[in-house]
mmCIF file of C-alpha atoms and ligand atoms in Angstrom:
data_model
loop_
_atom_site.group_PDB
_atom_site.id
_atom_site.type_symbol
_atom_site.label_atom_id
_atom_site.label_comp_id
_atom_site.label_asym_id
_atom_site.label_seq_id
_atom_site.Cartn_x
_atom_site.Cartn_y
_atom_site.Cartn_z
ATOM 1 C CA UNK A 174 -25.531 8.065 17.149
ATOM 2 C CA UNK A 175 -22.818 6.806 19.499
ATOM 3 C CA UNK A 176 -19.231 7.097 18.417
ATOM 4 C CA UNK A 177 -17.018 4.030 18.503
ATOM 5 C CA UNK A 178 -13.268 3.581 18.222
ATOM 6 C CA UNK A 179 -12.315 2.413 14.740
ATOM 7 C CA UNK A 180 -9.757 -0.415 14.552
ATOM 8 C CA UNK A 181 -6.255 0.505 13.546
ATOM 9 C CA UNK A 182 -6.077 -0.342 9.792
ATOM 10 C CA UNK A 183 -2.676 -2.049 10.186
ATOM 11 C CA UNK A 184 -0.529 -3.843 12.744
ATOM 12 C CA UNK A 185 0.791 -1.315 15.318
ATOM 13 C CA UNK A 186 4.332 -2.575 14.783
ATOM 14 C CA UNK A 187 4.152 -2.039 11.025
ATOM 15 C CA UNK A 188 5.128 1.650 11.150
ATOM 16 C CA UNK A 189 8.418 0.891 12.872
ATOM 17 C CA UNK A 190 11.086 2.177 12.994
ATOM 18 C CA UNK A 191 9.458 5.523 12.291
ATOM 19 C CA UNK A 192 6.716 5.135 14.924
ATOM 20 C CA UNK A 193 6.967 2.465 17.603
ATOM 21 C CA UNK A 194 4.306 -0.147 18.284
ATOM 22 C CA UNK A 195 4.118 1.067 21.889
ATOM 23 C CA UNK A 196 3.225 4.581 20.775
ATOM 24 C CA UNK A 197 0.664 3.345 18.256
ATOM 25 C CA UNK A 198 -1.006 1.058 20.811
ATOM 26 C CA UNK A 199 -1.231 3.637 23.568
ATOM 27 C CA UNK A 200 -2.153 6.417 21.204
ATOM 28 C CA UNK A 201 -4.964 4.434 19.576
ATOM 29 C CA UNK A 202 -6.223 2.312 22.463
ATOM 30 C CA UNK A 203 -6.066 4.899 25.237
ATOM 31 C CA UNK A 204 -5.853 8.446 23.859
ATOM 32 C CA UNK A 205 -8.192 8.071 20.909
ATOM 33 C CA UNK A 206 -10.600 6.009 23.056
ATOM 34 C CA UNK A 207 -10.746 8.856 25.538
ATOM 35 C CA UNK A 208 -11.891 11.279 22.844
ATOM 36 C CA UNK A 209 -14.562 8.815 21.705
ATOM 37 C CA UNK A 210 -15.772 8.473 25.279
ATOM 38 C CA UNK A 211 -15.668 12.210 25.821
ATOM 39 C CA UNK A 212 -17.706 12.921 22.696
ATOM 40 C CA UNK A 213 -20.334 10.379 23.683
ATOM 41 C CA UNK A 214 -20.520 11.783 27.193
ATOM 42 C CA UNK A 215 -20.970 15.322 25.918
ATOM 43 C CA UNK A 216 -23.749 14.157 23.589
ATOM 44 C CA UNK A 217 -25.479 12.411 26.484
ATOM 45 C CA UNK A 218 -25.211 15.565 28.599
ATOM 46 C CA UNK A 219 -26.653 17.660 25.784
ATOM 47 C CA UNK A 220 -29.572 15.226 25.461
ATOM 48 C CA UNK A 221 -30.151 15.544 29.206
ATOM 49 C CA UNK A 222 -30.090 19.323 28.910
ATOM 50 C CA UNK A 223 -32.740 19.210 26.228
ATOM 51 C CA UNK A 224 -34.827 16.834 28.303
ATOM 52 C CA UNK A 225 -34.689 19.001 31.407
ATOM 53 C CA UNK A 226 -34.624 22.355 29.667
ATOM 54 C CA UNK A 227 -31.568 23.253 31.770
ATOM 55 C CA UNK A 228 -29.001 24.824 29.505
ATOM 56 C CA UNK A 229 -26.955 26.465 32.287
ATOM 57 C CA UNK A 230 -23.883 24.396 31.367
ATOM 58 C CA UNK A 231 -24.278 24.734 27.628
ATOM 59 C CA UNK A 232 -21.194 26.814 26.931
ATOM 60 C CA UNK A 233 -18.899 24.345 28.667
ATOM 61 C CA UNK A 234 -20.665 21.423 27.022
ATOM 62 C CA UNK A 235 -20.173 22.946 23.566
ATOM 63 C CA UNK A 236 -16.463 23.345 24.215
ATOM 64 C CA UNK A 237 -16.195 19.790 25.487
ATOM 65 C CA UNK A 238 -18.095 18.501 22.503
ATOM 66 C CA UNK A 239 -15.849 20.405 20.082
ATOM 67 C CA UNK A 240 -12.677 19.206 21.795
ATOM 68 C CA UNK A 241 -13.598 15.544 21.921
ATOM 69 C CA UNK A 242 -15.453 15.173 18.635
ATOM 70 C CA UNK A 243 -12.689 16.994 16.766
ATOM 71 C CA UNK A 244 -10.173 14.768 18.519
ATOM 72 C CA UNK A 245 -12.080 11.679 17.376
ATOM 73 C CA UNK A 246 -12.330 12.957 13.802
ATOM 74 C CA UNK A 247 -8.675 13.927 13.577
ATOM 75 C CA UNK A 248 -7.402 10.632 15.011
ATOM 76 C CA UNK A 249 -9.702 8.586 12.762
ATOM 77 C CA UNK A 250 -8.165 10.433 9.784
ATOM 78 C CA UNK A 251 -4.573 10.206 11.124
ATOM 79 C CA UNK A 252 -4.639 6.390 11.225
ATOM 80 C CA UNK A 253 -5.926 6.242 7.692
ATOM 81 C CA UNK A 254 -3.374 8.816 6.499
ATOM 82 C CA UNK A 255 -0.496 6.605 7.671
ATOM 83 C CA UNK A 256 0.478 3.131 6.533
ATOM 84 C CA UNK A 257 3.319 0.613 6.259
ATOM 85 C CA UNK A 258 3.588 1.145 2.505
ATOM 86 C CA UNK A 259 3.677 4.928 2.774
ATOM 87 C CA UNK A 260 6.367 7.506 2.185
ATOM 88 C CA UNK A 261 7.840 9.043 -0.937
ATOM 89 C CA UNK A 262 5.564 11.680 -2.500
ATOM 90 C CA UNK A 263 2.163 11.992 -4.177
ATOM 91 C CA UNK A 264 1.647 11.516 -7.920
ATOM 92 C CA UNK A 265 -0.989 12.626 -10.421
ATOM 93 C CA UNK A 266 -3.585 15.337 -9.743
ATOM 94 C CA UNK A 267 -2.635 15.765 -6.100
ATOM 95 C CA UNK A 268 1.021 16.225 -6.961
ATOM 96 C CA UNK A 269 0.104 18.799 -9.630
ATOM 97 C CA UNK A 270 -2.164 20.701 -7.230
ATOM 98 C CA UNK A 271 0.558 20.768 -4.571
ATOM 99 C CA UNK A 272 3.056 22.075 -7.141
ATOM 100 C CA UNK A 273 0.573 24.765 -8.262
ATOM 101 C CA UNK A 274 -0.270 25.905 -4.767
ATOM 102 C CA UNK A 275 3.031 25.632 -2.934
ATOM 103 C CA UNK A 276 5.600 25.824 -5.748
ATOM 104 C CA UNK A 277 6.921 22.308 -5.258
ATOM 105 C CA UNK A 278 6.420 19.228 -3.104
ATOM 106 C CA UNK A 279 9.571 20.084 -1.129
ATOM 107 C CA UNK A 280 8.279 23.606 -0.409
ATOM 108 C CA UNK A 281 4.943 22.170 0.737
ATOM 109 C CA UNK A 282 6.657 19.556 2.894
ATOM 110 C CA UNK A 283 8.883 22.169 4.542
ATOM 111 C CA UNK A 284 5.882 24.347 5.342
ATOM 112 C CA UNK A 285 3.846 21.507 6.788
ATOM 113 C CA UNK A 286 6.835 20.205 8.773
ATOM 114 C CA UNK A 287 7.301 23.695 10.195
ATOM 115 C CA UNK A 288 3.613 23.789 11.091
ATOM 116 C CA UNK A 289 3.967 20.481 12.955
ATOM 117 C CA UNK A 290 7.104 21.569 14.772
ATOM 118 C CA UNK A 291 5.931 25.032 15.775
ATOM 119 C CA UNK A 292 2.481 24.292 17.219
ATOM 120 C CA UNK A 293 2.423 26.005 20.570
ATOM 121 C CA UNK A 294 1.562 23.321 23.128
ATOM 122 C CA UNK A 295 -0.685 20.664 21.655
ATOM 123 C CA UNK A 296 -2.086 20.641 18.149
ATOM 124 C CA UNK A 297 -1.874 19.380 14.571
ATOM 125 C CA UNK A 298 -0.729 20.350 11.160
ATOM 126 C CA UNK A 299 -3.034 19.649 8.266
ATOM 127 C CA UNK A 300 -3.191 19.781 4.494
ATOM 128 C CA UNK A 301 -6.745 20.913 3.798
ATOM 129 C CA UNK A 302 -8.998 21.602 0.806
ATOM 130 C CA UNK A 303 -10.562 25.059 1.111
ATOM 131 C CA UNK A 304 -13.803 24.816 -0.903
ATOM 132 C CA UNK A 305 -14.576 28.505 -1.402
ATOM 133 C CA UNK A 306 -11.245 29.296 -2.998
ATOM 134 C CA UNK A 307 -11.028 25.729 -4.389
ATOM 135 C CA UNK A 308 -7.447 25.408 -3.211
ATOM 136 C CA UNK A 309 -5.097 23.523 -0.927
ATOM 137 C CA UNK A 310 -3.853 25.139 2.264
ATOM 138 C CA UNK A 311 -1.675 24.128 5.168
ATOM 139 C CA UNK A 312 -3.451 24.639 8.481
ATOM 140 C CA UNK A 313 -2.046 24.667 12.009
ATOM 141 C CA UNK A 314 -4.687 23.438 14.449
ATOM 142 C CA UNK A 315 -4.389 24.320 18.094
ATOM 143 C CA UNK A 316 -5.568 21.593 20.465
ATOM 144 C CA UNK A 317 -8.064 19.744 18.228
ATOM 145 C CA UNK A 318 -10.447 22.479 17.192
ATOM 146 C CA UNK A 319 -8.969 25.970 17.478
ATOM 147 C CA UNK A 320 -7.417 28.120 14.741
ATOM 148 C CA UNK A 321 -9.122 25.986 12.096
ATOM 149 C CA UNK A 322 -10.038 27.140 8.576
ATOM 150 C CA UNK A 323 -13.792 26.928 8.821
ATOM 151 C CA UNK A 324 -15.408 24.721 6.176
ATOM 152 C CA UNK A 325 -12.109 23.258 4.998
ATOM 153 C CA UNK A 326 -11.743 19.515 4.694
ATOM 154 C CA UNK A 327 -8.556 17.918 6.049
ATOM 155 C CA UNK A 328 -6.862 15.584 3.603
ATOM 156 C CA UNK A 329 -3.706 14.817 5.623
ATOM 157 C CA UNK A 330 -3.274 15.463 9.353
ATOM 158 C CA UNK A 331 -0.184 15.093 11.560
ATOM 159 C CA UNK A 332 -0.582 14.842 15.295
ATOM 160 C CA UNK A 333 1.846 17.151 17.105
ATOM 161 C CA UNK A 334 0.691 16.338 20.645
ATOM 162 C CA UNK A 335 3.482 14.982 22.831
ATOM 163 C CA UNK A 336 1.637 11.679 23.210
ATOM 164 C CA UNK A 337 2.155 11.109 19.487
ATOM 165 C CA UNK A 338 5.951 10.936 19.754
ATOM 166 C CA UNK A 339 7.376 11.453 23.249
ATOM 167 C CA UNK A 340 7.991 7.804 24.171
ATOM 168 C CA UNK A 341 10.244 7.439 21.127
ATOM 169 C CA UNK A 342 11.517 10.914 20.313
ATOM 170 C CA UNK A 343 11.344 12.560 23.785
ATOM 171 C CA UNK A 344 11.463 16.325 23.276
ATOM 172 C CA UNK A 345 12.707 16.062 19.672
ATOM 173 C CA UNK A 346 9.455 16.913 17.936
ATOM 174 C CA UNK A 347 11.355 17.989 14.810
ATOM 175 C CA UNK A 348 12.702 14.428 14.365
ATOM 176 C CA UNK A 349 9.212 13.003 14.590
ATOM 177 C CA UNK A 350 7.930 15.704 12.186
ATOM 178 C CA UNK A 351 10.509 14.514 9.624
ATOM 179 C CA UNK A 352 10.171 10.763 10.274
ATOM 180 C CA UNK A 353 6.378 10.791 9.852
ATOM 181 C CA UNK A 354 6.799 11.497 6.106
ATOM 182 C CA UNK A 355 8.151 7.930 5.728
ATOM 183 C CA UNK A 356 4.749 6.494 6.594
ATOM 184 C CA UNK A 357 2.329 8.905 4.926
ATOM 185 C CA UNK A 358 -0.162 6.940 2.828
ATOM 186 C CA UNK A 359 -0.371 9.186 -0.245
ATOM 187 C CA UNK A 360 -2.936 6.913 -1.899
ATOM 188 C CA UNK A 361 -5.308 7.696 0.971
ATOM 189 C CA UNK A 362 -4.610 11.419 0.728
ATOM 190 C CA UNK A 363 -5.111 11.384 -3.049
ATOM 191 C CA UNK A 364 -8.460 9.602 -2.686
ATOM 192 C CA UNK A 365 -9.669 12.283 -0.303
ATOM 193 C CA UNK A 366 -8.431 15.020 -2.597
ATOM 194 C CA UNK A 367 -10.257 13.491 -5.614
ATOM 195 C CA UNK A 368 -13.487 13.230 -3.560
ATOM 196 C CA UNK A 369 -13.239 16.870 -2.427
ATOM 197 C CA UNK A 370 -12.747 18.137 -5.933
ATOM 198 C CA UNK A 371 -15.728 16.114 -7.126
HETATM 199 MN MN1 MN B 480 -3.175 12.157 19.435
#
């Protein structure tokens, strides 16, 4: 299977003023596309290695595959997690689970904002469902694929790479990490939570 870039599910200007159209267009059309291309290239190179029986470059290929495929998966989720009608806070089962796990929505939000702000270098924060313990957790992903909670399913992801905010917020990542809450599509997050819990 070849990966393809999914269309942005909304007009790139529709998240303004919280995220500019310029950021959305570059981020989606150029950065996300690069991860799609990188994943496909790594898959081609792995197919070639199988065909020739030459696995001398396998370790590097595995890292490249993990970086690019994880980047594609995270960005595909990020676009869906945001929306022009977002903001406020979750309701229903997801809200109750967040209260149970984190004490309150505000406590959860502070923890996840801190995770976004404090990523060293490039990475993500994520609200995930951890299936063994059957509970929500906040995860801080380094790059796209390191320091992850293995087996956990991301419900909400926030991109903390500079390309996600720098054109608008410059070095003020904390402002971006606060502003992004205005465009979180909680209906999307709640659908994913319901699906994970079965
Ligand atoms: Mn990104």
